[in-house]
Amino acid sequence: MRVNRFGAAMAALVLTTGPIGAWAAPRISHAQLEEMFSNMRGSAAWNVDGPLLWGYFFTSPDRAKVDQAAKILVGRGYRLVEIHRDRGVWWLHVERVEHHTVDSLDARNAEFYAFAQGEGLATYDGMDVGPVP
């Protein structure tokens, strides 16, 4: 579970660990998203069925590819949160206020898996969510 900048726990799927070359992250399944939404409905202090702040994460060992991906996503209306390096891997974090259902988030994930592959990134690493500030 990721923790947002407000200090509140956020629903998140963190499916990868280890050095980037060893990552073979399974795609986030529809069933996992159903469970995530169910858990949020049971424990989140915010309205799960309204607009929320969704953060999305991508990785690459190549900073230029992360910079290019950030530029494209900002052009699509996402806000750049940060680009940072951790253990030789560049991380891109973008966010946008969106309203998602299980199905729409599943579609967004599919879009981002394809985006990551098309841009030559190592992974689309998943999402986190929190209340709109």
GROMACS .gro file of N, CA and C in nm:
model
  399
    1MET      N    1   0.085  -0.118   0.000
    1MET     CA    2   0.000   0.000   0.000
    1MET      C    3   0.089   0.123   0.000
    2ARG      N    4   0.065   0.213  -0.089
    2ARG     CA    5   0.139   0.339  -0.095
    2ARG      C    6   0.077   0.437   0.005
    3VAL      N    7   0.154   0.536   0.044
    3VAL     CA    8   0.103   0.639   0.133
    3VAL      C    9   0.112   0.771   0.059
    4ASN      N   10   0.002   0.846   0.058
    4ASN     CA   11   0.003   0.971  -0.017
    4ASN      C   12   0.071   1.083   0.060
    5ARG      N   13   0.088   1.196  -0.007
    5ARG     CA   14   0.161   1.307   0.053
    5ARG      C   15   0.084   1.374   0.166
    6PHE      N   16  -0.042   1.334   0.186
    6PHE     CA   17  -0.121   1.388   0.296
    6PHE      C   18  -0.108   1.299   0.419
    7GLY      N   19  -0.030   1.190   0.408
    7GLY     CA   20  -0.009   1.101   0.520
    7GLY      C   21  -0.119   0.996   0.536
    8ALA      N   22  -0.215   0.996   0.448
    8ALA     CA   23  -0.325   0.898   0.458
    8ALA      C   24  -0.292   0.776   0.373
    9ALA      N   25  -0.335   0.662   0.420
    9ALA     CA   26  -0.316   0.541   0.342
    9ALA      C   27  -0.400   0.550   0.216
   10MET      N   28  -0.345   0.503   0.107
   10MET     CA   29  -0.417   0.506  -0.019
   10MET      C   30  -0.428   0.364  -0.072
   11ALA      N   31  -0.534   0.337  -0.142
   11ALA     CA   32  -0.547   0.207  -0.207
   11ALA      C   33  -0.445   0.202  -0.320
   12ALA      N   34  -0.374   0.093  -0.330
   12ALA     CA   35  -0.274   0.081  -0.434
   12ALA      C   36  -0.241  -0.065  -0.456
   13LEU      N   37  -0.195  -0.092  -0.574
   13LEU     CA   38  -0.144  -0.223  -0.605
   13LEU      C   39   0.004  -0.208  -0.634
   14VAL      N   40   0.086  -0.272  -0.558
   14VAL     CA   41   0.229  -0.269  -0.578
   14VAL      C   42   0.269  -0.412  -0.610
   15LEU      N   43   0.297  -0.436  -0.736
   15LEU     CA   44   0.313  -0.574  -0.781
   15LEU      C   45   0.455  -0.609  -0.822
   16THR      N   46   0.548  -0.516  -0.811
   16THR     CA   47   0.683  -0.546  -0.855
   16THR      C   48   0.782  -0.519  -0.744
   17THR      N   49   0.887  -0.600  -0.741
   17THR     CA   50   0.997  -0.577  -0.648
   17THR      C   51   1.125  -0.625  -0.714
   18GLY      N   52   1.236  -0.581  -0.659
   18GLY     CA   53   1.364  -0.629  -0.707
   18GLY      C   54   1.422  -0.541  -0.814
   19PRO      N   55   1.541  -0.577  -0.861
   19PRO     CA   56   1.606  -0.497  -0.964
   19PRO      C   57   1.527  -0.503  -1.094
   20ILE      N   58   1.535  -0.397  -1.171
   20ILE     CA   59   1.450  -0.384  -1.290
   20ILE      C   60   1.464  -0.501  -1.386
   21GLY      N   61   1.582  -0.555  -1.401
   21GLY     CA   62   1.598  -0.666  -1.493
   21GLY      C   63   1.523  -0.791  -1.449
   22ALA      N   64   1.492  -0.800  -1.321
   22ALA     CA   65   1.423  -0.918  -1.269
   22ALA      C   66   1.272  -0.898  -1.263
   23TRP      N   67   1.224  -0.780  -1.297
   23TRP     CA   68   1.082  -0.753  -1.286
   23TRP      C   69   1.007  -0.825  -1.397
   24ALA      N   70   0.912  -0.899  -1.358
   24ALA     CA   71   0.820  -0.961  -1.452
   24ALA      C   72   0.682  -0.946  -1.389
   25ALA      N   73   0.644  -0.821  -1.370
   25ALA     CA   74   0.522  -0.790  -1.297
   25ALA      C   75   0.401  -0.842  -1.371
   26PRO      N   76   0.316  -0.915  -1.300
   26PRO     CA   77   0.191  -0.955  -1.363
   26PRO      C   78   0.104  -0.832  -1.382
   27ARG      N   79   0.024  -0.835  -1.486
   27ARG     CA   80  -0.068  -0.724  -1.508
   27ARG      C   81  -0.172  -0.724  -1.398
   28ILE      N   82  -0.219  -0.607  -1.365
   28ILE     CA   83  -0.322  -0.592  -1.262
   28ILE      C   84  -0.452  -0.644  -1.321
   29SER      N   85  -0.509  -0.742  -1.256
   29SER     CA   86  -0.629  -0.807  -1.311
   29SER      C   87  -0.757  -0.733  -1.273
   30HIS      N   88  -0.861  -0.763  -1.347
   30HIS     CA   89  -0.994  -0.707  -1.319
   30HIS      C   90  -1.036  -0.749  -1.178
   31ALA      N   91  -1.008  -0.872  -1.141
   31ALA     CA   92  -1.044  -0.922  -1.007
   31ALA      C   93  -0.970  -0.844  -0.899
   32GLN      N   94  -0.844  -0.810  -0.921
   32GLN     CA   95  -0.769  -0.731  -0.824
   32GLN      C   96  -0.829  -0.591  -0.810
   33LEU      N   97  -0.873  -0.535  -0.920
   33LEU     CA   98  -0.936  -0.403  -0.915
   33LEU      C   99  -1.070  -0.409  -0.841
   34GLU      N  100  -1.146  -0.516  -0.864
   34GLU     CA  101  -1.271  -0.533  -0.790
   34GLU      C  102  -1.244  -0.539  -0.640
   35GLU      N  103  -1.141  -0.612  -0.602
   35GLU     CA  104  -1.105  -0.623  -0.461
   35GLU      C  105  -1.059  -0.487  -0.407
   36MET      N  106  -0.980  -0.414  -0.484
   36MET     CA  107  -0.933  -0.283  -0.442
   36MET      C  108  -1.051  -0.189  -0.417
   37PHE      N  109  -1.147  -0.184  -0.512
   37PHE     CA  110  -1.262  -0.096  -0.495
   37PHE      C  111  -1.346  -0.139  -0.375
   38SER      N  112  -1.361  -0.269  -0.356
   38SER     CA  113  -1.436  -0.319  -0.241
   38SER      C  114  -1.368  -0.278  -0.110
   39ASN      N  115  -1.237  -0.293  -0.105
   39ASN     CA  116  -1.162  -0.253   0.015
   39ASN      C  117  -1.173  -0.103   0.040
   40MET      N  118  -1.167  -0.024  -0.067
   40MET     CA  119  -1.178   0.121  -0.050
   40MET      C  120  -1.317   0.157   0.002
   41ARG      N  121  -1.419   0.093  -0.052
   41ARG     CA  122  -1.555   0.123  -0.005
   41ARG      C  123  -1.571   0.089   0.142
   42GLY      N  124  -1.500  -0.012   0.189
   42GLY     CA  125  -1.510  -0.053   0.327
   42GLY      C  126  -1.425   0.026   0.424
   43SER      N  127  -1.320   0.092   0.373
   43SER     CA  128  -1.227   0.156   0.468
   43SER      C  129  -1.187   0.298   0.434
   44ALA      N  130  -1.207   0.342   0.313
   44ALA     CA  131  -1.162   0.477   0.275
   44ALA      C  132  -1.255   0.583   0.332
   45ALA      N  133  -1.198   0.695   0.366
   45ALA     CA  134  -1.276   0.806   0.421
   45ALA      C  135  -1.328   0.898   0.311
   46TRP      N  136  -1.315   0.856   0.187
   46TRP     CA  137  -1.359   0.939   0.075
   46TRP      C  138  -1.460   0.862  -0.009
   47ASN      N  139  -1.531   0.936  -0.096
   47ASN     CA  140  -1.631   0.878  -0.183
   47ASN      C  141  -1.563   0.807  -0.300
   48VAL      N  142  -1.566   0.678  -0.299
   48VAL     CA  143  -1.500   0.598  -0.404
   48VAL      C  144  -1.570   0.615  -0.538
   49ASP      N  145  -1.696   0.654  -0.535
   49ASP     CA  146  -1.775   0.664  -0.658
   49ASP      C  147  -1.780   0.805  -0.714
   50GLY      N  148  -1.680   0.884  -0.682
   50GLY     CA  149  -1.670   1.019  -0.735
   50GLY      C  150  -1.529   1.046  -0.783
   51PRO      N  151  -1.500   1.169  -0.819
   51PRO     CA  152  -1.365   1.204  -0.863
   51PRO      C  153  -1.264   1.184  -0.751
   52LEU      N  154  -1.150   1.125  -0.784
   52LEU     CA  155  -1.041   1.102  -0.691
   52LEU      C  156  -0.910   1.139  -0.760
   53LEU      N  157  -0.806   1.154  -0.682
   53LEU     CA  158  -0.674   1.183  -0.738
   53LEU      C  159  -0.603   1.051  -0.764
   54TRP      N  160  -0.587   1.019  -0.890
   54TRP     CA  161  -0.524   0.893  -0.931
   54TRP      C  162  -0.381   0.920  -0.974
   55GLY      N  163  -0.287   0.848  -0.916
   55GLY     CA  164  -0.146   0.856  -0.953
   55GLY      C  165  -0.106   0.732  -1.029
   56TYR      N  166  -0.020   0.750  -1.129
   56TYR     CA  167   0.024   0.639  -1.214
   56TYR      C  168   0.176   0.640  -1.220
   57PHE      N  169   0.236   0.521  -1.223
   57PHE     CA  170   0.380   0.505  -1.210
   57PHE      C  171   0.438   0.424  -1.326
   58PHE      N  172   0.552   0.470  -1.376
   58PHE     CA  173   0.622   0.405  -1.485
   58PHE      C  174   0.770   0.397  -1.449
   59THR      N  175   0.842   0.299  -1.505
   59THR     CA  176   0.985   0.286  -1.478
   59THR      C  177   1.063   0.264  -1.606
   60SER      N  178   1.190   0.301  -1.599
   60SER     CA  179   1.284   0.275  -1.708
   60SER      C  180   1.426   0.299  -1.657
   61PRO      N  181   1.522   0.223  -1.707
   61PRO     CA  182   1.662   0.253  -1.675
   61PRO      C  183   1.714   0.372  -1.757
   62ASP      N  184   1.635   0.418  -1.855
   62ASP     CA  185   1.675   0.524  -1.948
   62ASP      C  186   1.601   0.654  -1.917
   63ARG      N  187   1.673   0.753  -1.864
   63ARG     CA  188   1.610   0.881  -1.826
   63ARG      C  189   1.543   0.949  -1.945
   64ALA      N  190   1.604   0.940  -2.063
   64ALA     CA  191   1.546   1.007  -2.180
   64ALA      C  192   1.407   0.951  -2.213
   65LYS      N  193   1.388   0.821  -2.195
   65LYS     CA  194   1.257   0.762  -2.222
   65LYS      C  195   1.154   0.806  -2.119
   66VAL      N  196   1.196   0.820  -1.995
   66VAL     CA  197   1.107   0.870  -1.890
   66VAL      C  198   1.069   1.015  -1.918
   67ASP      N  199   1.166   1.095  -1.957
   67ASP     CA  200   1.139   1.236  -1.989
   67ASP      C  201   1.040   1.247  -2.105
   68GLN      N  202   1.059   1.165  -2.208
   68GLN     CA  203   0.969   1.168  -2.324
   68GLN      C  204   0.828   1.124  -2.284
   69ALA      N  205   0.818   1.020  -2.204
   69ALA     CA  206   0.687   0.972  -2.157
   69ALA      C  207   0.618   1.080  -2.074
   70ALA      N  208   0.693   1.147  -1.989
   70ALA     CA  209   0.637   1.255  -1.907
   70ALA      C  210   0.582   1.366  -1.996
   71LYS      N  211   0.656   1.402  -2.097
   71LYS     CA  212   0.612   1.509  -2.188
   71LYS      C  213   0.481   1.470  -2.257
   72ILE      N  214   0.472   1.347  -2.301
   72ILE     CA  215   0.349   1.300  -2.368
   72ILE      C  216   0.232   1.301  -2.271
   73LEU      N  217   0.253   1.249  -2.151
   73LEU     CA  218   0.143   1.239  -2.054
   73LEU      C  219   0.099   1.377  -2.005
   74VAL      N  220   0.192   1.469  -1.986
   74VAL     CA  221   0.155   1.606  -1.949
   74VAL      C  222   0.071   1.667  -2.062
   75GLY      N  223   0.108   1.639  -2.185
   75GLY     CA  224   0.030   1.686  -2.300
   75GLY      C  225  -0.110   1.628  -2.305
   76ARG      N  226  -0.129   1.515  -2.240
   76ARG     CA  227  -0.262   1.451  -2.233
   76ARG      C  228  -0.340   1.492  -2.108
   77GLY      N  229  -0.286   1.587  -2.033
   77GLY     CA  230  -0.359   1.640  -1.919
   77GLY      C  231  -0.322   1.583  -1.784
   78TYR      N  232  -0.217   1.503  -1.777
   78TYR     CA  233  -0.168   1.453  -1.648
   78TYR      C  234  -0.072   1.555  -1.590
   79ARG      N  235  -0.064   1.560  -1.458
   79ARG     CA  236   0.030   1.649  -1.390
   79ARG      C  237   0.153   1.569  -1.352
   80LEU      N  238   0.269   1.621  -1.385
   80LEU     CA  239   0.394   1.557  -1.346
   80LEU      C  240   0.414   1.578  -1.197
   81VAL      N  241   0.422   1.469  -1.122
   81VAL     CA  242   0.448   1.476  -0.979
   81VAL      C  243   0.598   1.474  -0.955
   82GLU      N  244   0.665   1.374  -1.014
   82GLU     CA  245   0.810   1.368  -0.998
   82GLU      C  246   0.870   1.265  -1.092
   83ILE      N  247   0.997   1.285  -1.115
   83ILE     CA  248   1.085   1.186  -1.177
   83ILE      C  249   1.200   1.170  -1.079
   84HIS      N  250   1.225   1.047  -1.038
   84HIS     CA  251   1.337   1.026  -0.947
   84HIS      C  252   1.405   0.893  -0.980
   85ARG      N  253   1.526   0.881  -0.931
   85ARG     CA  254   1.606   0.760  -0.954
   85ARG      C  255   1.618   0.683  -0.825
   86ASP      N  256   1.596   0.553  -0.834
   86ASP     CA  257   1.608   0.465  -0.718
   86ASP      C  258   1.672   0.335  -0.763
   87ARG      N  259   1.787   0.304  -0.706
   87ARG     CA  260   1.862   0.182  -0.739
   87ARG      C  261   1.883   0.164  -0.889
   88GLY      N  262   1.920   0.271  -0.956
   88GLY     CA  263   1.951   0.264  -1.098
   88GLY      C  264   1.831   0.266  -1.191
   89VAL      N  265   1.713   0.286  -1.136
   89VAL     CA  266   1.590   0.288  -1.216
   89VAL      C  267   1.525   0.425  -1.205
   90TRP      N  268   1.483   0.479  -1.317
   90TRP     CA  269   1.410   0.605  -1.319
   90TRP      C  270   1.262   0.577  -1.302
   91TRP      N  271   1.199   0.653  -1.215
   91TRP     CA  272   1.056   0.642  -1.186
   91TRP      C  273   0.986   0.768  -1.231
   92LEU      N  274   0.875   0.751  -1.300
   92LEU     CA  275   0.789   0.861  -1.341
   92LEU      C  276   0.657   0.847  -1.266
   93HIS      N  277   0.615   0.955  -1.202
   93HIS     CA  278   0.486   0.958  -1.131
   93HIS      C  279   0.406   1.074  -1.188
   94VAL      N  280   0.289   1.042  -1.244
   94VAL     CA  281   0.197   1.145  -1.292
   94VAL      C  282   0.064   1.124  -1.222
   95GLU      N  283  -0.019   1.227  -1.222
   95GLU     CA  284  -0.149   1.214  -1.158
   95GLU      C  285  -0.252   1.300  -1.228
   96ARG      N  286  -0.378   1.265  -1.203
   96ARG     CA  287  -0.489   1.343  -1.257
   96ARG      C  288  -0.614   1.310  -1.177
   97VAL      N  289  -0.698   1.409  -1.158
   97VAL     CA  290  -0.827   1.384  -1.095
   97VAL      C  291  -0.917   1.318  -1.200
   98GLU      N  292  -0.967   1.201  -1.163
   98GLU     CA  293  -1.052   1.124  -1.254
   98GLU      C  294  -1.157   1.050  -1.172
   99HIS      N  295  -1.265   1.015  -1.238
   99HIS     CA  296  -1.366   0.927  -1.177
   99HIS      C  297  -1.351   0.792  -1.246
  100HIS      N  298  -1.325   0.688  -1.168
  100HIS     CA  299  -1.309   0.554  -1.223
  100HIS      C  300  -1.405   0.456  -1.160
  101THR      N  301  -1.444   0.362  -1.241
  101THR     CA  302  -1.510   0.240  -1.197
  101THR      C  303  -1.408   0.129  -1.215
  102VAL      N  304  -1.442   0.010  -1.173
  102VAL     CA  305  -1.351  -0.103  -1.196
  102VAL      C  306  -1.322  -0.115  -1.345
  103ASP      N  307  -1.426  -0.107  -1.427
  103ASP     CA  308  -1.407  -0.124  -1.571
  103ASP      C  309  -1.326  -0.011  -1.633
  104SER      N  310  -1.351   0.114  -1.592
  104SER     CA  311  -1.276   0.224  -1.653
  104SER      C  312  -1.129   0.223  -1.608
  105LEU      N  313  -1.104   0.181  -1.484
  105LEU     CA  314  -0.966   0.171  -1.438
  105LEU      C  315  -0.895   0.055  -1.507
  106ASP      N  316  -0.965  -0.053  -1.530
  106ASP     CA  317  -0.909  -0.165  -1.604
  106ASP      C  318  -0.869  -0.119  -1.745
  107ALA      N  319  -0.954  -0.039  -1.808
  107ALA     CA  320  -0.923   0.014  -1.941
  107ALA      C  321  -0.804   0.110  -1.936
  108ARG      N  322  -0.798   0.194  -1.832
  108ARG     CA  323  -0.685   0.287  -1.818
  108ARG      C  324  -0.555   0.207  -1.801
  109ASN      N  325  -0.559   0.103  -1.719
  109ASN     CA  326  -0.439   0.019  -1.702
  109ASN      C  327  -0.396  -0.042  -1.835
  110ALA      N  328  -0.491  -0.094  -1.911
  110ALA     CA  329  -0.457  -0.152  -2.042
  110ALA      C  330  -0.393  -0.046  -2.131
  111GLU      N  331  -0.448   0.074  -2.128
  111GLU     CA  332  -0.391   0.185  -2.205
  111GLU      C  333  -0.248   0.213  -2.162
  112PHE      N  334  -0.223   0.213  -2.031
  112PHE     CA  335  -0.089   0.244  -1.982
  112PHE      C  336   0.010   0.130  -2.002
  113TYR      N  337  -0.034   0.006  -1.999
  113TYR     CA  338   0.056  -0.104  -2.034
  113TYR      C  339   0.101  -0.088  -2.179
  114ALA      N  340   0.007  -0.058  -2.269
  114ALA     CA  341   0.040  -0.039  -2.409
  114ALA      C  342   0.128   0.084  -2.428
  115PHE      N  343   0.098   0.190  -2.357
  115PHE     CA  344   0.178   0.312  -2.364
  115PHE      C  345   0.322   0.284  -2.323
  116ALA      N  346   0.340   0.216  -2.210
  116ALA     CA  347   0.475   0.186  -2.161
  116ALA      C  348   0.552   0.104  -2.264
  117GLN      N  349   0.486   0.005  -2.320
  117GLN     CA  350   0.553  -0.077  -2.422
  117GLN      C  351   0.587   0.006  -2.545
  118GLY      N  352   0.493   0.087  -2.590
  118GLY     CA  353   0.515   0.169  -2.709
  118GLY      C  354   0.624   0.272  -2.693
  119GLU      N  355   0.642   0.321  -2.572
  119GLU     CA  356   0.745   0.422  -2.545
  119GLU      C  357   0.878   0.361  -2.502
  120GLY      N  358   0.884   0.228  -2.497
  120GLY     CA  359   1.009   0.161  -2.460
  120GLY      C  360   1.042   0.169  -2.313
  121LEU      N  361   0.941   0.191  -2.229
  121LEU     CA  362   0.963   0.192  -2.085
  121LEU      C  363   0.972   0.050  -2.034
  122ALA      N  364   1.033   0.032  -1.919
  122ALA     CA  365   1.045  -0.103  -1.862
  122ALA      C  366   0.911  -0.152  -1.810
  123THR      N  367   0.838  -0.066  -1.736
  123THR     CA  368   0.711  -0.108  -1.679
  123THR      C  369   0.613   0.007  -1.667
  124TYR      N  370   0.486  -0.028  -1.671
  124TYR     CA  371   0.381   0.052  -1.609
  124TYR      C  372   0.365  -0.018  -1.475
  125ASP      N  373   0.391   0.052  -1.366
  125ASP     CA  374   0.401  -0.010  -1.235
  125ASP      C  375   0.274  -0.001  -1.152
  126GLY      N  376   0.169   0.053  -1.207
  126GLY     CA  377   0.042   0.057  -1.135
  126GLY      C  378   0.003   0.196  -1.090
  127MET      N  379  -0.093   0.197  -0.997
  127MET     CA  380  -0.153   0.324  -0.960
  127MET      C  381  -0.170   0.335  -0.810
  128ASP      N  382  -0.197   0.458  -0.767
  128ASP     CA  383  -0.244   0.478  -0.631
  128ASP      C  384  -0.357   0.579  -0.638
  129VAL      N  385  -0.427   0.595  -0.530
  129VAL     CA  386  -0.544   0.681  -0.531
  129VAL      C  387  -0.563   0.744  -0.394
  130GLY      N  388  -0.615   0.864  -0.396
  130GLY     CA  389  -0.646   0.934  -0.273
  130GLY      C  390  -0.751   1.039  -0.300
  131PRO      N  391  -0.791   1.108  -0.195
  131PRO     CA  392  -0.893   1.211  -0.212
  131PRO      C  393  -0.839   1.330  -0.291
  132VAL      N  394  -0.929   1.402  -0.355
  132VAL     CA  395  -0.890   1.523  -0.424
  132VAL      C  396  -0.852   1.626  -0.318
  133PRO      N  397  -0.732   1.686  -0.329
  133PRO     CA  398  -0.690   1.783  -0.226
  133PRO      C  399  -0.779   1.907  -0.226
   0.00000   0.00000   0.00000
